[in-house]
mmCIF file of C-alpha atoms in Angstrom:
data_model
loop_
_atom_site.group_PDB
_atom_site.id
_atom_site.type_symbol
_atom_site.label_atom_id
_atom_site.label_comp_id
_atom_site.label_asym_id
_atom_site.label_seq_id
_atom_site.Cartn_x
_atom_site.Cartn_y
_atom_site.Cartn_z
ATOM 1 C CA MET A 1 139.398 99.009 47.759
ATOM 2 C CA LYS A 2 142.067 98.189 50.307
ATOM 3 C CA ALA A 3 145.516 97.721 48.801
ATOM 4 C CA THR A 4 147.290 94.398 49.262
ATOM 5 C CA ARG A 5 150.933 93.474 49.608
ATOM 6 C CA LYS A 6 150.777 92.143 46.061
ATOM 7 C CA ASP A 7 149.612 95.562 44.849
ATOM 8 C CA VAL A 8 152.600 97.187 46.557
ATOM 9 C CA ALA A 9 154.961 94.658 44.957
ATOM 10 C CA GLN A 10 153.570 95.338 41.472
ATOM 11 C CA ARG A 11 153.793 99.115 41.925
ATOM 12 C CA ALA A 12 157.396 98.887 43.208
ATOM 13 C CA GLY A 13 158.469 96.290 40.637
ATOM 14 C CA VAL A 14 159.582 93.730 43.236
ATOM 15 C CA SER A 15 158.279 90.457 44.633
ATOM 16 C CA ALA A 16 155.688 90.274 47.397
ATOM 17 C CA GLN A 17 158.299 88.524 49.537
ATOM 18 C CA THR A 18 160.659 91.469 49.121
ATOM 19 C CA VAL A 19 157.898 93.784 50.320
ATOM 20 C CA SER A 20 157.457 91.547 53.383
ATOM 21 C CA TYR A 21 161.175 91.615 54.154
ATOM 22 C CA ILE A 22 161.295 95.419 53.928
ATOM 23 C CA ILE A 23 158.151 95.966 55.997
ATOM 24 C CA ASN A 24 159.352 93.560 58.702
ATOM 25 C CA LYS A 25 162.928 94.894 58.513
ATOM 26 C CA SER A 26 164.128 91.304 58.403
ATOM 27 C CA ARG A 27 166.437 91.690 55.389
ATOM 28 C CA LYS A 28 168.384 94.607 53.937
ATOM 29 C CA PHE A 29 168.079 95.765 50.340
ATOM 30 C CA SER A 30 169.584 98.630 48.424
ATOM 31 C CA LYS A 31 168.340 102.088 49.304
ATOM 32 C CA LYS A 32 166.883 102.380 45.808
ATOM 33 C CA VAL A 33 164.730 99.246 46.232
ATOM 34 C CA GLU A 34 163.636 100.152 49.767
ATOM 35 C CA ASP A 35 162.711 103.680 48.663
ATOM 36 C CA ARG A 36 160.575 102.275 45.796
ATOM 37 C CA VAL A 37 158.724 99.987 48.189
ATOM 38 C CA HIS A 38 158.115 102.740 50.750
ATOM 39 C CA GLN A 39 156.935 105.087 47.993
ATOM 40 C CA ALA A 40 154.494 102.452 46.719
ATOM 41 C CA ILE A 41 153.197 101.912 50.255
ATOM 42 C CA LYS A 42 152.595 105.642 50.584
ATOM 43 C CA GLU A 43 150.926 106.003 47.182
ATOM 44 C CA LEU A 44 148.608 103.040 47.746
ATOM 45 C CA ASN A 45 147.941 103.931 51.392
ATOM 46 C CA TYR A 46 148.847 100.352 52.256
ATOM 47 C CA ALA A 47 148.533 99.179 55.866
ATOM 48 C CA PRO A 48 149.924 95.735 56.808
ATOM 49 C CA ASN A 49 147.401 93.284 58.208
ATOM 50 C CA MET A 50 148.679 93.027 61.767
ATOM 51 C CA ALA A 51 146.113 90.377 62.643
ATOM 52 C CA ALA A 52 147.488 88.092 59.946
ATOM 53 C CA LYS A 53 151.034 88.870 61.015
ATOM 54 C CA SER A 54 150.134 88.020 64.602
ATOM 55 C CA LEU A 55 148.889 84.582 63.564
ATOM 56 C CA VAL A 56 152.289 83.823 62.070
ATOM 57 C CA THR A 57 154.532 85.384 64.723
ATOM 58 C CA LYS A 58 152.332 84.622 67.783
ATOM 59 C CA LYS A 59 152.688 88.256 68.827
ATOM 60 C CA SER A 60 149.977 90.914 69.108
ATOM 61 C CA TYR A 61 152.384 93.774 68.322
ATOM 62 C CA SER A 62 150.760 95.775 71.089
ATOM 63 C CA ILE A 63 151.899 96.784 74.534
ATOM 64 C CA SER A 64 149.805 98.211 77.335
ATOM 65 C CA VAL A 65 150.531 101.042 79.735
ATOM 66 C CA ILE A 66 148.826 101.130 83.132
ATOM 67 C CA VAL A 67 148.975 104.524 84.791
ATOM 68 C CA HIS A 68 147.356 105.511 88.055
ATOM 69 C CA ASP A 69 146.494 109.087 87.069
ATOM 70 C CA ILE A 70 146.294 109.744 83.347
ATOM 71 C CA ALA A 71 145.681 113.453 84.062
ATOM 72 C CA ASN A 72 149.142 113.850 85.586
ATOM 73 C CA PRO A 73 151.235 115.811 83.031
ATOM 74 C CA ILE A 74 154.402 113.821 83.784
ATOM 75 C CA PHE A 75 152.807 110.816 82.143
ATOM 76 C CA ASN A 76 152.260 112.722 78.895
ATOM 77 C CA GLU A 77 155.954 113.548 78.674
ATOM 78 C CA ILE A 78 156.937 109.938 79.271
ATOM 79 C CA MET A 79 154.498 108.748 76.590
ATOM 80 C CA VAL A 80 156.102 111.003 73.983
ATOM 81 C CA GLY A 81 159.299 108.976 74.219
ATOM 82 C CA LEU A 82 157.631 105.595 74.696
ATOM 83 C CA GLN A 83 155.290 105.917 71.713
ATOM 84 C CA ALA A 84 158.037 107.226 69.430
ATOM 85 C CA ALA A 85 160.199 104.199 70.246
ATOM 86 C CA ALA A 86 157.236 101.828 69.855
ATOM 87 C CA ARG A 87 156.403 103.190 66.400
ATOM 88 C CA THR A 88 159.865 102.365 65.099
ATOM 89 C CA HIS A 89 159.080 98.693 65.761
ATOM 90 C CA ASP A 90 155.440 98.816 64.577
ATOM 91 C CA TYR A 91 154.030 98.386 68.074
ATOM 92 C CA PHE A 92 150.677 99.817 69.076
ATOM 93 C CA VAL A 93 150.391 101.316 72.578
ATOM 94 C CA ASN A 94 147.236 100.942 74.676
ATOM 95 C CA VAL A 95 146.802 103.181 77.719
ATOM 96 C CA CYS A 96 144.480 102.566 80.662
ATOM 97 C CA ASP A 97 143.855 104.258 84.000
ATOM 98 C CA PRO A 98 142.359 101.524 86.226
ATOM 99 C CA HIS A 99 142.543 103.209 89.639
ATOM 100 C CA GLU A 100 140.777 100.773 91.986
ATOM 101 C CA ASP A 101 139.791 98.285 89.255
ATOM 102 C CA ILE A 102 143.258 96.970 88.472
ATOM 103 C CA ASP A 103 142.326 93.253 88.555
ATOM 104 C CA LYS A 104 139.669 93.680 85.855
ATOM 105 C CA TYR A 105 142.029 95.643 83.632
ATOM 106 C CA VAL A 106 144.739 93.012 84.030
ATOM 107 C CA GLN A 107 142.295 90.292 83.009
ATOM 108 C CA ASP A 108 141.256 92.362 79.982
ATOM 109 C CA LEU A 109 144.887 92.805 78.937
ATOM 110 C CA ILE A 110 145.497 89.072 79.231
ATOM 111 C CA SER A 111 142.401 88.275 77.161
ATOM 112 C CA ARG A 112 143.620 90.644 74.435
ATOM 113 C CA ASP A 113 147.037 88.952 74.242
ATOM 114 C CA THR A 114 149.059 92.074 74.952
ATOM 115 C CA ASP A 115 152.766 91.335 74.563
ATOM 116 C CA ALA A 116 154.073 93.530 77.379
ATOM 117 C CA VAL A 117 152.992 95.937 80.097
ATOM 118 C CA PHE A 118 154.495 99.092 81.562
ATOM 119 C CA ILE A 119 153.039 100.098 84.947
ATOM 120 C CA TYR A 120 153.461 103.650 86.224
ATOM 121 C CA VAL A 121 153.084 104.178 89.240
ATOM 122 C CA LEU A 122 153.079 100.684 90.798
ATOM 123 C CA ALA A 123 153.499 102.125 94.290
ATOM 124 C CA MET A 124 149.918 103.400 94.214
ATOM 125 C CA TYR A 125 148.617 99.847 94.628
ATOM 126 C CA GLN A 126 148.560 98.288 98.068
ATOM 127 C CA ASP A 127 148.215 94.766 96.649
ATOM 128 C CA ILE A 128 150.488 93.895 93.707
ATOM 129 C CA SER A 129 149.531 90.238 93.446
ATOM 130 C CA PHE A 130 147.964 91.036 90.057
ATOM 131 C CA LEU A 131 151.516 91.016 88.671
ATOM 132 C CA GLU A 132 151.617 87.256 89.177
ATOM 133 C CA LYS A 133 148.753 86.826 86.681
ATOM 134 C CA LEU A 134 150.715 88.724 84.032
ATOM 135 C CA ILE A 135 153.877 86.776 84.803
ATOM 136 C CA ASP A 136 152.027 83.450 84.539
ATOM 137 C CA CYS A 137 150.907 84.444 81.029
ATOM 138 C CA ASP A 138 154.489 85.305 80.019
ATOM 139 C CA ILE A 139 153.632 88.963 79.544
ATOM 140 C CA LYS A 140 156.795 91.024 79.886
ATOM 141 C CA ILE A 141 156.638 93.698 82.592
ATOM 142 C CA VAL A 142 158.444 96.931 83.352
ATOM 143 C CA VAL A 143 157.383 98.993 86.363
ATOM 144 C CA GLY A 144 158.428 102.461 87.459
ATOM 145 C CA GLY A 145 157.507 105.615 89.288
ATOM 146 C CA ASN A 146 158.742 105.464 92.887
ATOM 147 C CA VAL A 147 158.869 101.718 93.377
ATOM 148 C CA GLU A 148 160.847 99.085 95.238
ATOM 149 C CA ILE A 149 159.835 95.416 94.944
ATOM 150 C CA GLU A 150 160.363 93.276 98.032
ATOM 151 C CA ASP A 151 158.572 90.094 96.893
ATOM 152 C CA GLU A 152 161.406 87.982 95.454
ATOM 153 C CA ASN A 153 159.119 85.817 93.333
ATOM 154 C CA ILE A 154 157.756 88.904 91.595
ATOM 155 C CA ALA A 155 161.030 90.836 91.548
ATOM 156 C CA LYS A 156 162.900 88.180 89.575
ATOM 157 C CA ASN A 157 160.272 88.198 86.814
ATOM 158 C CA ILE A 158 159.911 91.935 86.185
ATOM 159 C CA SER A 159 162.159 94.887 85.467
ATOM 160 C CA VAL A 160 162.224 98.200 87.319
ATOM 161 C CA ILE A 161 163.160 101.338 85.420
ATOM 162 C CA ASP A 162 162.938 104.330 87.685
ATOM 163 C CA ALA A 163 164.362 107.717 88.531
ATOM 164 C CA ASN A 164 167.000 107.453 91.244
ATOM 165 C CA HIS A 165 164.875 108.861 94.048
ATOM 166 C CA SER A 166 167.303 107.870 96.771
ATOM 167 C CA ASP A 167 170.046 110.021 95.306
ATOM 168 C CA GLY A 168 167.420 112.628 94.463
ATOM 169 C CA MET A 169 166.168 112.921 98.044
ATOM 170 C CA LYS A 170 169.748 113.282 99.140
ATOM 171 C CA LYS A 171 170.129 116.247 96.767
ATOM 172 C CA ILE A 172 166.890 117.830 98.011
ATOM 173 C CA LEU A 173 167.751 117.555 101.698
ATOM 174 C CA GLU A 174 171.343 118.682 101.229
ATOM 175 C CA HIS A 175 170.052 121.718 99.334
ATOM 176 C CA LEU A 176 167.653 122.590 102.159
ATOM 177 C CA LYS A 177 170.318 121.981 104.785
ATOM 178 C CA ASP A 178 172.679 124.321 102.933
ATOM 179 C CA LEU A 179 169.926 126.921 103.183
ATOM 180 C CA GLY A 180 169.795 126.452 106.964
ATOM 181 C CA HIS A 181 166.613 124.378 107.173
ATOM 182 C CA THR A 182 166.322 121.628 109.783
ATOM 183 C CA GLU A 183 162.566 121.471 110.397
ATOM 184 C CA ILE A 184 161.542 119.917 107.091
ATOM 185 C CA ALA A 185 158.241 118.121 106.565
ATOM 186 C CA TYR A 186 157.582 115.484 103.923
ATOM 187 C CA LEU A 187 154.050 115.157 102.523
ATOM 188 C CA SER A 188 153.748 111.470 101.671
ATOM 189 C CA GLY A 189 150.966 111.094 99.131
ATOM 190 C CA LEU A 190 151.288 107.315 99.246
ATOM 191 C CA GLY A 191 151.415 106.913 103.017
ATOM 192 C CA PRO A 192 154.505 105.869 105.034
ATOM 193 C CA GLU A 193 153.210 102.320 105.418
ATOM 194 C CA SER A 194 153.225 101.647 101.681
ATOM 195 C CA PRO A 195 155.745 98.823 101.107
ATOM 196 C CA LEU A 196 156.625 100.315 97.725
ATOM 197 C CA ASP A 197 156.990 103.987 98.653
ATOM 198 C CA PHE A 198 160.660 104.466 97.919
ATOM 199 C CA ARG A 199 160.537 108.271 98.122
ATOM 200 C CA TYR A 200 159.389 108.095 101.727
ATOM 201 C CA ARG A 201 162.130 105.611 102.613
ATOM 202 C CA ALA A 202 164.767 107.734 100.927
ATOM 203 C CA PHE A 203 163.572 110.899 102.669
ATOM 204 C CA LYS A 204 163.674 109.213 106.074
ATOM 205 C CA LYS A 205 167.113 107.664 105.510
ATOM 206 C CA HIS A 206 168.808 110.853 104.362
ATOM 207 C CA TYR A 207 167.032 113.074 106.904
ATOM 208 C CA VAL A 208 168.235 110.910 109.797
ATOM 209 C CA ARG A 209 171.752 110.890 108.343
ATOM 210 C CA LEU A 210 171.887 114.667 107.849
ATOM 211 C CA PHE A 211 170.066 115.852 110.980
ATOM 212 C CA GLY A 212 170.413 112.990 113.453
ATOM 213 C CA LYS A 213 166.707 112.825 114.311
ATOM 214 C CA ASP A 214 163.470 111.350 113.022
ATOM 215 C CA PRO A 215 161.814 113.312 110.226
ATOM 216 C CA LEU A 216 158.398 114.923 110.269
ATOM 217 C CA ILE A 217 156.206 113.034 107.816
ATOM 218 C CA THR A 218 152.564 113.791 107.153
ATOM 219 C CA GLU A 219 150.701 110.704 106.014
ATOM 220 C CA ASN A 220 147.965 110.662 103.408
ATOM 221 C CA ILE A 221 144.807 108.617 103.951
ATOM 222 C CA PRO A 222 143.483 105.886 101.618
ATOM 223 C CA PRO A 223 142.598 105.776 98.816
ATOM 224 C CA TYR A 224 146.037 107.166 98.095
ATOM 225 C CA ASP A 225 146.544 109.794 95.428
ATOM 226 C CA THR A 226 149.067 112.526 94.624
ATOM 227 C CA THR A 227 146.956 115.326 93.148
ATOM 228 C CA SER A 228 147.088 119.057 93.845
ATOM 229 C CA LYS A 229 144.075 118.691 96.111
ATOM 230 C CA VAL A 230 145.927 116.095 98.187
ATOM 231 C CA GLY A 231 148.859 118.502 98.562
ATOM 232 C CA TYR A 232 146.459 121.276 99.534
ATOM 233 C CA ASP A 233 144.603 119.187 102.146
ATOM 234 C CA MET A 234 147.772 117.696 103.645
ATOM 235 C CA THR A 235 149.413 121.105 103.975
ATOM 236 C CA LYS A 236 146.380 122.474 105.805
ATOM 237 C CA ALA A 237 146.551 119.533 108.217
ATOM 238 C CA LEU A 238 150.297 120.051 108.648
ATOM 239 C CA LEU A 239 149.904 123.732 109.523
ATOM 240 C CA GLU A 240 147.280 122.926 112.147
ATOM 241 C CA ALA A 241 149.603 120.460 113.887
ATOM 242 C CA TYR A 242 153.033 122.102 113.499
ATOM 243 C CA THR A 243 154.097 125.738 113.528
ATOM 244 C CA ASP A 244 157.883 125.503 113.319
ATOM 245 C CA VAL A 245 158.225 123.920 109.865
ATOM 246 C CA THR A 246 160.377 126.034 107.531
ATOM 247 C CA ALA A 247 160.424 123.755 104.470
ATOM 248 C CA ILE A 248 158.108 121.222 102.831
ATOM 249 C CA VAL A 249 158.992 118.420 100.399
ATOM 250 C CA THR A 250 156.124 116.839 98.481
ATOM 251 C CA THR A 251 155.720 113.509 96.684
ATOM 252 C CA ASN A 252 155.380 115.249 93.313
ATOM 253 C CA ASP A 253 154.948 118.650 91.674
ATOM 254 C CA LEU A 254 151.159 118.467 91.641
ATOM 255 C CA MET A 255 151.128 118.160 95.420
ATOM 256 C CA ALA A 256 153.615 121.036 95.652
ATOM 257 C CA PHE A 257 151.253 123.292 93.679
ATOM 258 C CA GLY A 258 148.417 122.424 96.061
ATOM 259 C CA SER A 259 150.698 122.937 99.043
ATOM 260 C CA ILE A 260 151.655 126.436 97.898
ATOM 261 C CA GLU A 261 147.982 127.320 97.445
ATOM 262 C CA ALA A 262 147.232 126.225 101.025
ATOM 263 C CA LEU A 263 150.183 128.228 102.348
ATOM 264 C CA ASN A 264 149.035 131.325 100.480
ATOM 265 C CA GLU A 265 145.536 130.972 101.898
ATOM 266 C CA LYS A 266 147.065 130.842 105.359
ATOM 267 C CA GLY A 267 148.848 134.126 104.682
ATOM 268 C CA LEU A 268 152.256 132.447 104.320
ATOM 269 C CA GLU A 269 154.492 133.489 101.443
ATOM 270 C CA VAL A 270 156.652 131.001 99.521
ATOM 271 C CA PRO A 271 159.606 131.023 99.927
ATOM 272 C CA LYS A 272 159.800 133.928 102.376
ATOM 273 C CA ASP A 273 157.925 132.076 105.112
ATOM 274 C CA ILE A 274 158.182 128.439 103.999
ATOM 275 C CA SER A 275 160.257 126.853 101.237
ATOM 276 C CA VAL A 276 158.640 124.176 99.039
ATOM 277 C CA VAL A 277 160.253 121.463 96.904
ATOM 278 C CA GLY A 278 158.452 119.211 94.424
ATOM 279 C CA ILE A 279 159.473 116.141 92.471
ATOM 280 C CA ASP A 280 159.180 115.428 88.699
ATOM 281 C CA ASP A 281 159.927 118.857 87.141
ATOM 282 C CA MET A 282 156.734 118.986 85.106
ATOM 283 C CA MET A 283 156.854 121.095 81.966
ATOM 284 C CA PHE A 284 155.096 124.046 83.602
ATOM 285 C CA ALA A 285 156.847 123.895 87.011
ATOM 286 C CA LYS A 286 159.135 126.756 85.989
ATOM 287 C CA TYR A 287 156.134 128.926 85.117
ATOM 288 C CA PHE A 288 154.417 128.547 88.490
ATOM 289 C CA ALA A 289 154.356 131.425 90.988
ATOM 290 C CA PRO A 290 156.893 131.170 92.421
ATOM 291 C CA PRO A 291 158.831 128.960 89.973
ATOM 292 C CA LEU A 292 159.096 125.566 91.643
ATOM 293 C CA THR A 293 162.326 124.058 92.934
ATOM 294 C CA THR A 294 161.969 120.406 91.965
ATOM 295 C CA LEU A 295 163.756 117.137 91.293
ATOM 296 C CA GLY A 296 163.624 116.235 87.612
ATOM 297 C CA PHE A 297 164.765 113.687 85.066
ATOM 298 C CA ASP A 298 164.635 113.341 81.274
ATOM 299 C CA LYS A 299 161.118 111.940 80.885
ATOM 300 C CA VAL A 300 161.135 111.555 77.099
ATOM 301 C CA SER A 301 164.387 109.589 77.262
ATOM 302 C CA TYR A 302 162.898 107.577 80.120
ATOM 303 C CA GLY A 303 159.904 106.589 77.979
ATOM 304 C CA GLU A 304 162.218 105.512 75.164
ATOM 305 C CA ARG A 305 164.273 103.472 77.617
ATOM 306 C CA VAL A 306 161.156 101.714 78.904
ATOM 307 C CA PHE A 307 160.045 100.569 75.462
ATOM 308 C CA LYS A 308 163.525 99.500 74.389
ATOM 309 C CA HIS A 309 163.773 97.356 77.508
ATOM 310 C CA LEU A 310 160.321 95.846 76.927
ATOM 311 C CA TYR A 311 161.279 95.143 73.313
ATOM 312 C CA GLY A 312 164.460 93.443 74.485
ATOM 313 C CA LEU A 313 162.503 91.308 76.951
ATOM 314 C CA MET A 314 159.999 90.314 74.259
ATOM 315 C CA ASN A 315 162.853 89.218 71.990
ATOM 316 C CA ASN A 316 164.923 87.593 74.757
ATOM 317 C CA ASP A 317 167.751 90.073 74.167
ATOM 318 C CA VAL A 318 167.877 91.441 77.726
ATOM 319 C CA SER A 319 167.344 90.062 81.214
ATOM 320 C CA HIS A 320 165.129 91.325 84.016
ATOM 321 C CA GLY A 321 166.781 93.868 86.259
ATOM 322 C CA THR A 322 166.754 97.353 87.717
ATOM 323 C CA VAL A 323 167.780 100.498 85.863
ATOM 324 C CA LEU A 324 168.036 103.816 87.710
ATOM 325 C CA ILE A 325 167.838 107.085 85.778
ATOM 326 C CA ASP A 326 169.881 110.066 86.976
ATOM 327 C CA THR A 327 167.997 112.958 88.542
ATOM 328 C CA ASN A 328 168.768 116.669 88.664
ATOM 329 C CA LEU A 329 167.723 119.174 91.298
ATOM 330 C CA ILE A 330 166.457 122.290 89.538
ATOM 331 C CA VAL A 331 166.670 125.171 92.005
ATOM 332 C CA ARG A 332 164.127 127.902 91.355
ATOM 333 C CA GLY A 333 162.228 130.501 93.320
ATOM 334 C CA SER A 334 160.278 128.343 95.798
ATOM 335 C CA THR A 335 163.265 127.789 98.122
ATOM 336 C CA THR A 336 165.402 130.295 99.986
ATOM 337 C CA HIS A 337 167.613 130.546 103.050
ATOM 338 C CA LYS A 338 165.911 129.884 106.381
ATOM 339 C CA TYR A 339 167.211 133.157 107.760
ATOM 340 C CA ASN A 340 165.371 135.066 105.062
ATOM 341 C CA HIS A 341 162.125 133.941 106.732
#
């Protein structure tokens, strides 16, 4: 038989109201009393009725995460931090990978009364009007993963928490310039015309500043994706069109892995013949052959930051805004001096 709050109170020798206060963390008691309540909860295997709690508080105590590619390992690292932070506030995290069916997923989230949504990577969607539906329902929103919002009506009602890709691209290009590279290609998995593709914009801005000429950018074709296969296919197309490229920068690490495979098939050695730089510093980037030079950030801390901001929005403790996370360029074996080629 399922234990009740009254059962917990009797076991702990306190009132049912005291149990409620301790569970909801709405009032402090002595450590001795709180320990007795938590021990009774454990012994009775008591689980609060969140549905009943939702009726009182008008909250679902759930947030939803929309991710474009759930197979991408970077997302798993981010979720470690996000879920840990959510658990401390008794929030349940739903994850969905809608790809081209984003409107249906948004409607489903609205119908299930989700309290907040984190979207990673928003830049994968050509049409972001679905955000207006979430905003109209007062669902709090944080977006991230290579994004810049130009629509003022949307921008003022959401928060952006992202790695600082502008500063990161600057670090990448300065590193390659220091190694003597000037013919550097960028493989844009999202396509240069994407209004949200901040990595592309940052690459172009810093390349022009450092080298005084337009950059070489290879554009992906819709439907946009940033998998290893995309990196492989785009590198093959790049090699057919250009022969003087000495370095390649990719949208993420997955594309870099595919790019290196295509280079190897062509008989080109990395970094002896062409240097390659990825972005994200996935957990196994350092174990690749060669170990990948990549732009990274603390993804677990990032996930924690996302939930804390969503929690603040849900409780009206913070305002909408933009938060940029510092990046670090991790130099490994996939880049070398141009004159070593």
